[in-house]
């Protein structure tokens, strides 16, 4: 029987994953910062918004493999309490697990500004989201805050994104003073922009809002990667496009749009938290059903209410 299994699967890791997915009735949901090698086996491949949009919509699978940091899996487990939610490797995002954004700190911040609504970044601890009145995805912080029916809004999340919201929003944004910075996005600076602009002076720069303010100020577009993909897809401009984004998304765009001259702002824009999610780890996860992620029932109910309202 084992020999028959090997012959059926063949030597292809991708075929093996597809077979295991059928056996386990599994779906693979991936953030496109994951390595390019796993993009082809994902049933959903998107940014944070697209990832959770798919989760909220639901599916018939009984098992979900999450190719993203642990907080993605935690929210997925909260939304899908009846399914097995697995991550091939436990990978913690430094921002999403930062102690500064812990429940007690944000509860105290909210108490100091009693009565003002709190917008919490999606990249934050699960328990902290229980304090949120609204959750904002990367690239959507400004729009989310602008749509809150209040003149003053609290924001807890990534620092560069927070600074950008304070600068761009038409209402008062009270940013939590302990907001941590994403060291990956903070690694690119104006010298990287100038280096590429010297060679490609007419290039369009698309920057993620977690970049440094000097990069954001130099950008033609400041948006999340989902919006970037749509802009690249419909843009008929044959000129160069510089992506101030994480490497995985850059690789995806190069693969999807080989006819376009797409450049990466900096090789330092590479998040190692995502890079442990490889084809071989997916195979192991499906074979051994590891590693399961579960959340407390009461916490899960609150998260479901929050995200169902959000979508």
PDB file of C-alpha atoms in Angstrom:
ATOM      1  CA  UNK A   1       0.000   0.000   0.000  1.00  0.00           C
ATOM      2  CA  UNK A   2       2.888   2.339   0.820  1.00  0.00           C
ATOM      3  CA  UNK A   3       4.495   1.578  -2.553  1.00  0.00           C
ATOM      4  CA  UNK A   4       1.198   2.244  -4.321  1.00  0.00           C
ATOM      5  CA  UNK A   5       0.942   5.574  -2.508  1.00  0.00           C
ATOM      6  CA  UNK A   6       4.427   6.561  -3.644  1.00  0.00           C
ATOM      7  CA  UNK A   7       3.681   5.661  -7.248  1.00  0.00           C
ATOM      8  CA  UNK A   8       0.430   7.610  -7.211  1.00  0.00           C
ATOM      9  CA  UNK A   9       2.000  10.696  -5.738  1.00  0.00           C
ATOM     10  CA  UNK A  10       5.155  10.515  -7.834  1.00  0.00           C
ATOM     11  CA  UNK A  11       8.175  12.666  -7.252  1.00  0.00           C
ATOM     12  CA  UNK A  12       6.379  15.999  -7.305  1.00  0.00           C
ATOM     13  CA  UNK A  13       5.999  17.691  -3.939  1.00  0.00           C
ATOM     14  CA  UNK A  14       3.151  19.766  -5.343  1.00  0.00           C
ATOM     15  CA  UNK A  15       1.260  16.640  -6.415  1.00  0.00           C
ATOM     16  CA  UNK A  16       1.822  15.162  -2.990  1.00  0.00           C
ATOM     17  CA  UNK A  17       0.353  18.238  -1.363  1.00  0.00           C
ATOM     18  CA  UNK A  18      -2.688  18.110  -3.651  1.00  0.00           C
ATOM     19  CA  UNK A  19      -3.244  14.446  -2.767  1.00  0.00           C
ATOM     20  CA  UNK A  20      -2.913  15.141   0.945  1.00  0.00           C
ATOM     21  CA  UNK A  21      -5.297  18.091   0.647  1.00  0.00           C
ATOM     22  CA  UNK A  22      -7.932  15.768  -0.795  1.00  0.00           C
ATOM     23  CA  UNK A  23      -7.328  13.137   1.864  1.00  0.00           C
ATOM     24  CA  UNK A  24      -7.548  15.668   4.682  1.00  0.00           C
ATOM     25  CA  UNK A  25     -10.311  17.741   3.076  1.00  0.00           C
ATOM     26  CA  UNK A  26      -7.984  20.698   3.512  1.00  0.00           C
ATOM     27  CA  UNK A  27      -7.713  24.210   2.155  1.00  0.00           C
ATOM     28  CA  UNK A  28      -4.489  26.229   2.049  1.00  0.00           C
ATOM     29  CA  UNK A  29      -4.737  29.950   2.755  1.00  0.00           C
ATOM     30  CA  UNK A  30      -1.567  31.934   2.169  1.00  0.00           C
ATOM     31  CA  UNK A  31      -0.422  35.491   2.589  1.00  0.00           C
ATOM     32  CA  UNK A  32       1.591  36.506  -0.453  1.00  0.00           C
ATOM     33  CA  UNK A  33       4.608  37.384   1.698  1.00  0.00           C
ATOM     34  CA  UNK A  34       5.142  33.627   1.944  1.00  0.00           C
ATOM     35  CA  UNK A  35       7.924  32.279  -0.319  1.00  0.00           C
ATOM     36  CA  UNK A  36       7.135  32.096  -4.027  1.00  0.00           C
ATOM     37  CA  UNK A  37       7.539  28.304  -3.995  1.00  0.00           C
ATOM     38  CA  UNK A  38       4.290  27.887  -2.023  1.00  0.00           C
ATOM     39  CA  UNK A  39       2.181  30.309  -4.034  1.00  0.00           C
ATOM     40  CA  UNK A  40       1.148  27.666  -6.548  1.00  0.00           C
ATOM     41  CA  UNK A  41      -0.337  25.257  -3.980  1.00  0.00           C
ATOM     42  CA  UNK A  42      -2.422  27.889  -2.184  1.00  0.00           C
ATOM     43  CA  UNK A  43      -6.187  27.930  -2.657  1.00  0.00           C
ATOM     44  CA  UNK A  44      -6.200  31.532  -1.459  1.00  0.00           C
ATOM     45  CA  UNK A  45      -3.204  33.808  -2.054  1.00  0.00           C
ATOM     46  CA  UNK A  46      -3.657  37.421  -1.064  1.00  0.00           C
ATOM     47  CA  UNK A  47      -2.883  40.281   1.289  1.00  0.00           C
ATOM     48  CA  UNK A  48      -4.342  40.505   4.793  1.00  0.00           C
ATOM     49  CA  UNK A  49      -7.671  41.852   3.561  1.00  0.00           C
ATOM     50  CA  UNK A  50      -8.080  39.108   0.954  1.00  0.00           C
ATOM     51  CA  UNK A  51      -6.928  36.465   3.431  1.00  0.00           C
ATOM     52  CA  UNK A  52      -9.570  37.317   6.005  1.00  0.00           C
ATOM     53  CA  UNK A  53     -12.207  38.038   3.381  1.00  0.00           C
ATOM     54  CA  UNK A  54     -11.856  34.387   2.360  1.00  0.00           C
ATOM     55  CA  UNK A  55     -12.025  33.278   6.004  1.00  0.00           C
ATOM     56  CA  UNK A  56     -15.183  35.275   6.657  1.00  0.00           C
ATOM     57  CA  UNK A  57     -16.798  33.886   3.505  1.00  0.00           C
ATOM     58  CA  UNK A  58     -16.061  30.372   4.746  1.00  0.00           C
ATOM     59  CA  UNK A  59     -15.487  27.093   2.938  1.00  0.00           C
ATOM     60  CA  UNK A  60     -16.514  23.430   3.079  1.00  0.00           C
ATOM     61  CA  UNK A  61     -13.072  22.108   4.008  1.00  0.00           C
ATOM     62  CA  UNK A  62     -12.655  20.582   7.466  1.00  0.00           C
ATOM     63  CA  UNK A  63      -8.964  21.500   7.766  1.00  0.00           C
ATOM     64  CA  UNK A  64      -7.207  24.790   7.068  1.00  0.00           C
ATOM     65  CA  UNK A  65      -3.465  25.188   6.528  1.00  0.00           C
ATOM     66  CA  UNK A  66      -2.429  28.782   7.231  1.00  0.00           C
ATOM     67  CA  UNK A  67       0.709  30.048   5.499  1.00  0.00           C
ATOM     68  CA  UNK A  68       1.223  33.181   7.548  1.00  0.00           C
ATOM     69  CA  UNK A  69       2.361  34.215  11.038  1.00  0.00           C
ATOM     70  CA  UNK A  70       0.562  32.763  14.034  1.00  0.00           C
ATOM     71  CA  UNK A  71      -1.874  35.656  14.542  1.00  0.00           C
ATOM     72  CA  UNK A  72      -3.445  34.898  11.139  1.00  0.00           C
ATOM     73  CA  UNK A  73      -4.029  31.330  12.288  1.00  0.00           C
ATOM     74  CA  UNK A  74      -5.457  32.497  15.610  1.00  0.00           C
ATOM     75  CA  UNK A  75      -8.057  34.670  13.896  1.00  0.00           C
ATOM     76  CA  UNK A  76      -8.827  31.860  11.455  1.00  0.00           C
ATOM     77  CA  UNK A  77      -9.331  29.463  14.361  1.00  0.00           C
ATOM     78  CA  UNK A  78     -11.622  31.987  16.032  1.00  0.00           C
ATOM     79  CA  UNK A  79     -13.673  32.350  12.850  1.00  0.00           C
ATOM     80  CA  UNK A  80     -13.727  28.601  12.153  1.00  0.00           C
ATOM     81  CA  UNK A  81     -14.128  26.888  15.548  1.00  0.00           C
ATOM     82  CA  UNK A  82     -15.494  23.751  13.864  1.00  0.00           C
ATOM     83  CA  UNK A  83     -12.383  23.245  11.689  1.00  0.00           C
ATOM     84  CA  UNK A  84      -8.848  22.094  12.379  1.00  0.00           C
ATOM     85  CA  UNK A  85      -6.555  25.069  11.820  1.00  0.00           C
ATOM     86  CA  UNK A  86      -2.887  24.213  11.325  1.00  0.00           C
ATOM     87  CA  UNK A  87       0.318  26.149  10.743  1.00  0.00           C
ATOM     88  CA  UNK A  88       3.313  24.298   9.227  1.00  0.00           C
ATOM     89  CA  UNK A  89       5.633  26.320  11.470  1.00  0.00           C
ATOM     90  CA  UNK A  90       4.854  28.496  14.487  1.00  0.00           C
ATOM     91  CA  UNK A  91       6.122  31.881  13.329  1.00  0.00           C
ATOM     92  CA  UNK A  92       5.472  34.983  15.421  1.00  0.00           C
ATOM     93  CA  UNK A  93       5.315  38.433  13.833  1.00  0.00           C
ATOM     94  CA  UNK A  94       7.397  40.785  16.056  1.00  0.00           C
ATOM     95  CA  UNK A  95       4.786  43.541  15.785  1.00  0.00           C
ATOM     96  CA  UNK A  96       1.752  41.303  16.303  1.00  0.00           C
ATOM     97  CA  UNK A  97       3.335  39.734  19.380  1.00  0.00           C
ATOM     98  CA  UNK A  98       5.004  42.873  20.757  1.00  0.00           C
ATOM     99  CA  UNK A  99       4.554  43.341  24.500  1.00  0.00           C
ATOM    100  CA  UNK A 100       3.875  47.060  24.001  1.00  0.00           C
ATOM    101  CA  UNK A 101       0.625  46.097  22.300  1.00  0.00           C
ATOM    102  CA  UNK A 102      -0.362  43.726  25.085  1.00  0.00           C
ATOM    103  CA  UNK A 103      -3.899  43.769  26.480  1.00  0.00           C
ATOM    104  CA  UNK A 104      -3.091  45.595  29.713  1.00  0.00           C
ATOM    105  CA  UNK A 105      -1.134  48.369  27.966  1.00  0.00           C
ATOM    106  CA  UNK A 106      -3.836  49.070  25.411  1.00  0.00           C
ATOM    107  CA  UNK A 107      -6.571  48.798  28.054  1.00  0.00           C
ATOM    108  CA  UNK A 108      -4.779  51.508  30.049  1.00  0.00           C
ATOM    109  CA  UNK A 109      -4.383  53.620  26.888  1.00  0.00           C
ATOM    110  CA  UNK A 110      -8.082  53.309  26.162  1.00  0.00           C
ATOM    111  CA  UNK A 111      -8.958  54.146  29.776  1.00  0.00           C
ATOM    112  CA  UNK A 112      -6.887  57.354  29.594  1.00  0.00           C
ATOM    113  CA  UNK A 113      -9.023  58.420  26.647  1.00  0.00           C
ATOM    114  CA  UNK A 114     -12.345  57.127  27.850  1.00  0.00           C
ATOM    115  CA  UNK A 115     -15.217  57.410  25.392  1.00  0.00           C
ATOM    116  CA  UNK A 116     -13.061  57.623  22.266  1.00  0.00           C
ATOM    117  CA  UNK A 117     -13.267  54.729  19.778  1.00  0.00           C
ATOM    118  CA  UNK A 118     -10.205  52.529  19.371  1.00  0.00           C
ATOM    119  CA  UNK A 119      -8.981  51.400  15.962  1.00  0.00           C
ATOM    120  CA  UNK A 120      -6.664  48.452  16.388  1.00  0.00           C
ATOM    121  CA  UNK A 121      -4.263  47.315  13.681  1.00  0.00           C
ATOM    122  CA  UNK A 122      -4.885  43.809  12.365  1.00  0.00           C
ATOM    123  CA  UNK A 123      -1.208  43.105  13.070  1.00  0.00           C
ATOM    124  CA  UNK A 124      -1.609  43.050  16.845  1.00  0.00           C
ATOM    125  CA  UNK A 125      -2.123  40.447  19.596  1.00  0.00           C
ATOM    126  CA  UNK A 126      -5.394  38.537  19.467  1.00  0.00           C
ATOM    127  CA  UNK A 127      -6.422  39.497  23.007  1.00  0.00           C
ATOM    128  CA  UNK A 128      -5.775  43.170  22.288  1.00  0.00           C
ATOM    129  CA  UNK A 129      -8.314  43.059  19.481  1.00  0.00           C
ATOM    130  CA  UNK A 130     -10.943  42.353  22.138  1.00  0.00           C
ATOM    131  CA  UNK A 131     -10.560  46.015  23.145  1.00  0.00           C
ATOM    132  CA  UNK A 132     -11.034  47.295  19.606  1.00  0.00           C
ATOM    133  CA  UNK A 133     -14.082  49.078  18.282  1.00  0.00           C
ATOM    134  CA  UNK A 134     -12.689  48.689  14.770  1.00  0.00           C
ATOM    135  CA  UNK A 135      -9.890  46.686  13.158  1.00  0.00           C
ATOM    136  CA  UNK A 136      -7.827  48.192  10.334  1.00  0.00           C
ATOM    137  CA  UNK A 137      -5.884  46.195   7.770  1.00  0.00           C
ATOM    138  CA  UNK A 138      -2.538  47.270   6.302  1.00  0.00           C
ATOM    139  CA  UNK A 139      -3.127  49.928   3.696  1.00  0.00           C
ATOM    140  CA  UNK A 140      -6.572  50.732   5.104  1.00  0.00           C
ATOM    141  CA  UNK A 141      -5.776  52.534   8.353  1.00  0.00           C
ATOM    142  CA  UNK A 142      -6.477  56.028   7.019  1.00  0.00           C
ATOM    143  CA  UNK A 143      -9.755  54.984   5.345  1.00  0.00           C
ATOM    144  CA  UNK A 144     -10.866  53.047   8.434  1.00  0.00           C
ATOM    145  CA  UNK A 145     -10.226  55.994  10.744  1.00  0.00           C
ATOM    146  CA  UNK A 146     -11.894  58.440   8.365  1.00  0.00           C
ATOM    147  CA  UNK A 147     -15.038  56.274   8.369  1.00  0.00           C
ATOM    148  CA  UNK A 148     -15.307  56.166  12.168  1.00  0.00           C
ATOM    149  CA  UNK A 149     -18.136  58.415  13.325  1.00  0.00           C
ATOM    150  CA  UNK A 150     -16.041  60.426  15.785  1.00  0.00           C
ATOM    151  CA  UNK A 151     -13.898  63.562  15.716  1.00  0.00           C
ATOM    152  CA  UNK A 152     -11.110  61.931  17.725  1.00  0.00           C
ATOM    153  CA  UNK A 153      -9.979  58.347  17.235  1.00  0.00           C
ATOM    154  CA  UNK A 154      -7.449  56.197  19.083  1.00  0.00           C
ATOM    155  CA  UNK A 155      -5.034  54.026  17.131  1.00  0.00           C
ATOM    156  CA  UNK A 156      -2.860  51.159  18.338  1.00  0.00           C
ATOM    157  CA  UNK A 157      -0.620  49.332  15.907  1.00  0.00           C
ATOM    158  CA  UNK A 158       2.560  49.712  13.883  1.00  0.00           C
ATOM    159  CA  UNK A 159       4.369  53.036  14.423  1.00  0.00           C
ATOM    160  CA  UNK A 160       5.157  54.122  10.848  1.00  0.00           C
ATOM    161  CA  UNK A 161       1.615  53.297   9.832  1.00  0.00           C
ATOM    162  CA  UNK A 162       0.403  55.258  12.843  1.00  0.00           C
ATOM    163  CA  UNK A 163       2.547  58.295  11.972  1.00  0.00           C
ATOM    164  CA  UNK A 164       1.224  58.211   8.411  1.00  0.00           C
ATOM    165  CA  UNK A 165      -2.373  58.151   9.694  1.00  0.00           C
ATOM    166  CA  UNK A 166      -1.740  61.090  12.043  1.00  0.00           C
ATOM    167  CA  UNK A 167      -0.356  63.062   9.103  1.00  0.00           C
ATOM    168  CA  UNK A 168      -2.955  62.144   6.481  1.00  0.00           C
ATOM    169  CA  UNK A 169      -6.235  61.862   8.387  1.00  0.00           C
ATOM    170  CA  UNK A 170      -8.627  64.767   8.397  1.00  0.00           C
ATOM    171  CA  UNK A 171      -9.524  64.194  12.044  1.00  0.00           C
ATOM    172  CA  UNK A 172      -7.526  63.971  15.244  1.00  0.00           C
ATOM    173  CA  UNK A 173      -5.750  60.645  15.622  1.00  0.00           C
ATOM    174  CA  UNK A 174      -4.459  59.888  19.103  1.00  0.00           C
ATOM    175  CA  UNK A 175      -1.695  57.365  18.527  1.00  0.00           C
ATOM    176  CA  UNK A 176      -0.592  55.030  21.293  1.00  0.00           C
ATOM    177  CA  UNK A 177       2.908  56.174  22.276  1.00  0.00           C
ATOM    178  CA  UNK A 178       4.201  52.611  22.547  1.00  0.00           C
ATOM    179  CA  UNK A 179       3.372  51.558  18.994  1.00  0.00           C
ATOM    180  CA  UNK A 180       6.258  49.310  17.803  1.00  0.00           C
ATOM    181  CA  UNK A 181       7.932  49.640  14.421  1.00  0.00           C
ATOM    182  CA  UNK A 182       8.148  46.918  11.780  1.00  0.00           C
ATOM    183  CA  UNK A 183      11.905  46.477  11.427  1.00  0.00           C
ATOM    184  CA  UNK A 184      11.517  44.960   7.962  1.00  0.00           C
ATOM    185  CA  UNK A 185       9.668  47.900   6.447  1.00  0.00           C
ATOM    186  CA  UNK A 186      11.705  50.353   8.469  1.00  0.00           C
ATOM    187  CA  UNK A 187      14.892  49.073   6.807  1.00  0.00           C
ATOM    188  CA  UNK A 188      14.347  50.908   3.498  1.00  0.00           C
ATOM    189  CA  UNK A 189      15.123  54.616   3.331  1.00  0.00           C
ATOM    190  CA  UNK A 190      15.389  57.539   0.941  1.00  0.00           C
ATOM    191  CA  UNK A 191      18.832  56.466  -0.278  1.00  0.00           C
ATOM    192  CA  UNK A 192      17.237  53.309  -1.708  1.00  0.00           C
ATOM    193  CA  UNK A 193      14.690  55.426  -3.537  1.00  0.00           C
ATOM    194  CA  UNK A 194      17.347  57.776  -4.893  1.00  0.00           C
ATOM    195  CA  UNK A 195      19.537  54.890  -6.069  1.00  0.00           C
ATOM    196  CA  UNK A 196      16.749  53.447  -8.218  1.00  0.00           C
ATOM    197  CA  UNK A 197      15.404  56.821  -9.321  1.00  0.00           C
ATOM    198  CA  UNK A 198      18.871  57.730 -10.623  1.00  0.00           C
ATOM    199  CA  UNK A 199      18.677  54.742 -12.949  1.00  0.00           C
ATOM    200  CA  UNK A 200      14.929  54.894 -13.610  1.00  0.00           C
ATOM    201  CA  UNK A 201      13.927  58.561 -13.158  1.00  0.00           C
ATOM    202  CA  UNK A 202      10.363  58.049 -14.407  1.00  0.00           C
ATOM    203  CA  UNK A 203       9.710  54.948 -12.303  1.00  0.00           C
ATOM    204  CA  UNK A 204       6.522  54.751 -10.256  1.00  0.00           C
ATOM    205  CA  UNK A 205       7.164  54.099  -6.566  1.00  0.00           C
ATOM    206  CA  UNK A 206       4.543  52.161  -4.641  1.00  0.00           C
ATOM    207  CA  UNK A 207       5.186  52.137  -0.890  1.00  0.00           C
ATOM    208  CA  UNK A 208       3.586  50.191   1.924  1.00  0.00           C
ATOM    209  CA  UNK A 209       2.377  52.465   4.767  1.00  0.00           C
ATOM    210  CA  UNK A 210       4.680  50.692   7.228  1.00  0.00           C
ATOM    211  CA  UNK A 211       7.677  52.195   5.386  1.00  0.00           C
ATOM    212  CA  UNK A 212       9.576  55.145   6.837  1.00  0.00           C
ATOM    213  CA  UNK A 213       7.916  58.521   6.381  1.00  0.00           C
ATOM    214  CA  UNK A 214      10.675  59.671   4.016  1.00  0.00           C
ATOM    215  CA  UNK A 215       9.880  56.759   1.700  1.00  0.00           C
ATOM    216  CA  UNK A 216       6.148  57.409   1.953  1.00  0.00           C
ATOM    217  CA  UNK A 217       6.680  61.085   1.126  1.00  0.00           C
ATOM    218  CA  UNK A 218       8.618  60.102  -2.005  1.00  0.00           C
ATOM    219  CA  UNK A 219       6.025  57.557  -3.164  1.00  0.00           C
ATOM    220  CA  UNK A 220       3.527  57.933  -5.988  1.00  0.00           C
ATOM    221  CA  UNK A 221       1.186  55.523  -4.242  1.00  0.00           C
ATOM    222  CA  UNK A 222       0.896  54.594  -0.560  1.00  0.00           C
ATOM    223  CA  UNK A 223      -1.291  51.519  -0.255  1.00  0.00           C
ATOM    224  CA  UNK A 224      -1.559  47.925   0.830  1.00  0.00           C
ATOM    225  CA  UNK A 225      -0.275  45.170  -1.405  1.00  0.00           C
ATOM    226  CA  UNK A 226      -3.749  44.096  -2.510  1.00  0.00           C
ATOM    227  CA  UNK A 227      -4.364  47.547  -3.952  1.00  0.00           C
ATOM    228  CA  UNK A 228      -0.882  47.559  -5.455  1.00  0.00           C
ATOM    229  CA  UNK A 229      -1.592  44.348  -7.340  1.00  0.00           C
ATOM    230  CA  UNK A 230      -4.762  45.812  -8.799  1.00  0.00           C
ATOM    231  CA  UNK A 231      -2.947  49.010  -9.774  1.00  0.00           C
ATOM    232  CA  UNK A 232      -0.161  47.039 -11.462  1.00  0.00           C
ATOM    233  CA  UNK A 233      -2.705  44.836 -13.265  1.00  0.00           C
ATOM    234  CA  UNK A 234      -4.601  47.727 -14.812  1.00  0.00           C
ATOM    235  CA  UNK A 235      -1.666  50.111 -15.329  1.00  0.00           C
ATOM    236  CA  UNK A 236      -0.792  50.399 -19.018  1.00  0.00           C
ATOM    237  CA  UNK A 237       2.320  52.458 -18.287  1.00  0.00           C
ATOM    238  CA  UNK A 238       5.323  50.579 -19.733  1.00  0.00           C
ATOM    239  CA  UNK A 239       7.724  52.329 -17.349  1.00  0.00           C
ATOM    240  CA  UNK A 240       9.434  50.815 -14.333  1.00  0.00           C
ATOM    241  CA  UNK A 241       7.562  50.132 -11.092  1.00  0.00           C
ATOM    242  CA  UNK A 242       9.442  50.207  -7.787  1.00  0.00           C
ATOM    243  CA  UNK A 243       7.816  48.191  -5.016  1.00  0.00           C
ATOM    244  CA  UNK A 244       8.480  49.270  -1.450  1.00  0.00           C
ATOM    245  CA  UNK A 245       7.078  45.990  -0.186  1.00  0.00           C
ATOM    246  CA  UNK A 246       8.117  42.713   1.356  1.00  0.00           C
ATOM    247  CA  UNK A 247      10.040  40.377  -0.966  1.00  0.00           C
ATOM    248  CA  UNK A 248       7.294  37.738  -1.296  1.00  0.00           C
ATOM    249  CA  UNK A 249       4.886  40.196  -2.877  1.00  0.00           C
ATOM    250  CA  UNK A 250       7.596  41.492  -5.210  1.00  0.00           C
ATOM    251  CA  UNK A 251       8.299  37.909  -6.332  1.00  0.00           C
ATOM    252  CA  UNK A 252       4.602  37.342  -6.962  1.00  0.00           C
ATOM    253  CA  UNK A 253       4.305  40.459  -9.093  1.00  0.00           C
ATOM    254  CA  UNK A 254       7.395  39.542 -11.121  1.00  0.00           C
ATOM    255  CA  UNK A 255       5.878  36.118 -11.788  1.00  0.00           C
ATOM    256  CA  UNK A 256       2.394  37.382 -12.616  1.00  0.00           C
ATOM    257  CA  UNK A 257       3.461  40.317 -14.761  1.00  0.00           C
ATOM    258  CA  UNK A 258       6.718  39.306 -16.495  1.00  0.00           C
ATOM    259  CA  UNK A 259       6.121  41.875 -19.231  1.00  0.00           C
ATOM    260  CA  UNK A 260       6.426  44.740 -16.727  1.00  0.00           C
ATOM    261  CA  UNK A 261       9.685  46.141 -15.367  1.00  0.00           C
ATOM    262  CA  UNK A 262       9.108  45.618 -11.654  1.00  0.00           C
ATOM    263  CA  UNK A 263      11.922  46.521  -9.267  1.00  0.00           C
ATOM    264  CA  UNK A 264      12.385  45.867  -5.546  1.00  0.00           C
ATOM    265  CA  UNK A 265      13.175  48.912  -3.431  1.00  0.00           C
ATOM    266  CA  UNK A 266      15.559  47.074  -1.110  1.00  0.00           C
ATOM    267  CA  UNK A 267      16.752  43.523  -0.506  1.00  0.00           C
ATOM    268  CA  UNK A 268      16.354  44.240   3.213  1.00  0.00           C
ATOM    269  CA  UNK A 269      12.587  44.238   2.738  1.00  0.00           C
ATOM    270  CA  UNK A 270      12.454  40.513   3.452  1.00  0.00           C
ATOM    271  CA  UNK A 271      10.510  39.128   6.411  1.00  0.00           C
ATOM    272  CA  UNK A 272      12.094  35.913   7.681  1.00  0.00           C
ATOM    273  CA  UNK A 273       8.967  35.177   9.723  1.00  0.00           C
ATOM    274  CA  UNK A 274       7.258  34.145   6.488  1.00  0.00           C
ATOM    275  CA  UNK A 275      10.216  32.354   4.918  1.00  0.00           C
ATOM    276  CA  UNK A 276       9.997  29.272   7.152  1.00  0.00           C
ATOM    277  CA  UNK A 277       6.750  28.335   5.377  1.00  0.00           C
ATOM    278  CA  UNK A 278       8.056  26.017   2.659  1.00  0.00           C
ATOM    279  CA  UNK A 279       6.629  23.200   0.539  1.00  0.00           C
ATOM    280  CA  UNK A 280       8.240  20.557   2.718  1.00  0.00           C
ATOM    281  CA  UNK A 281       6.694  22.054   5.858  1.00  0.00           C
ATOM    282  CA  UNK A 282       3.252  21.939   4.225  1.00  0.00           C
ATOM    283  CA  UNK A 283       3.704  18.241   3.461  1.00  0.00           C
ATOM    284  CA  UNK A 284       4.700  17.555   7.061  1.00  0.00           C
ATOM    285  CA  UNK A 285       1.790  19.592   8.390  1.00  0.00           C
ATOM    286  CA  UNK A 286      -0.722  17.656   6.283  1.00  0.00           C
ATOM    287  CA  UNK A 287       0.836  14.285   7.084  1.00  0.00           C
ATOM    288  CA  UNK A 288       1.144  14.806  10.835  1.00  0.00           C
ATOM    289  CA  UNK A 289      -1.690  17.333  11.238  1.00  0.00           C
ATOM    290  CA  UNK A 290       0.667  19.784  12.897  1.00  0.00           C
ATOM    291  CA  UNK A 291       0.701  22.354  14.333  1.00  0.00           C
ATOM    292  CA  UNK A 292      -2.856  22.949  15.590  1.00  0.00           C
ATOM    293  CA  UNK A 293      -3.943  26.416  16.651  1.00  0.00           C
ATOM    294  CA  UNK A 294      -6.880  26.897  19.019  1.00  0.00           C
ATOM    295  CA  UNK A 295      -8.376  29.891  20.790  1.00  0.00           C
ATOM    296  CA  UNK A 296     -10.504  30.272  23.897  1.00  0.00           C
ATOM    297  CA  UNK A 297     -14.226  29.935  23.148  1.00  0.00           C
ATOM    298  CA  UNK A 298     -15.209  33.303  24.637  1.00  0.00           C
ATOM    299  CA  UNK A 299     -12.344  35.078  22.864  1.00  0.00           C
ATOM    300  CA  UNK A 300     -13.342  33.377  19.636  1.00  0.00           C
ATOM    301  CA  UNK A 301     -16.946  34.574  19.915  1.00  0.00           C
ATOM    302  CA  UNK A 302     -15.808  38.183  20.378  1.00  0.00           C
ATOM    303  CA  UNK A 303     -13.387  37.974  17.439  1.00  0.00           C
ATOM    304  CA  UNK A 304     -16.109  36.521  15.198  1.00  0.00           C
ATOM    305  CA  UNK A 305     -18.436  39.374  16.072  1.00  0.00           C
ATOM    306  CA  UNK A 306     -15.726  41.942  15.361  1.00  0.00           C
ATOM    307  CA  UNK A 307     -14.661  40.476  12.012  1.00  0.00           C
ATOM    308  CA  UNK A 308     -18.183  39.719  10.775  1.00  0.00           C
ATOM    309  CA  UNK A 309     -19.043  43.351  11.396  1.00  0.00           C
ATOM    310  CA  UNK A 310     -15.851  44.483   9.712  1.00  0.00           C
ATOM    311  CA  UNK A 311     -16.641  42.583   6.518  1.00  0.00           C
TER     312      UNK A 311
END
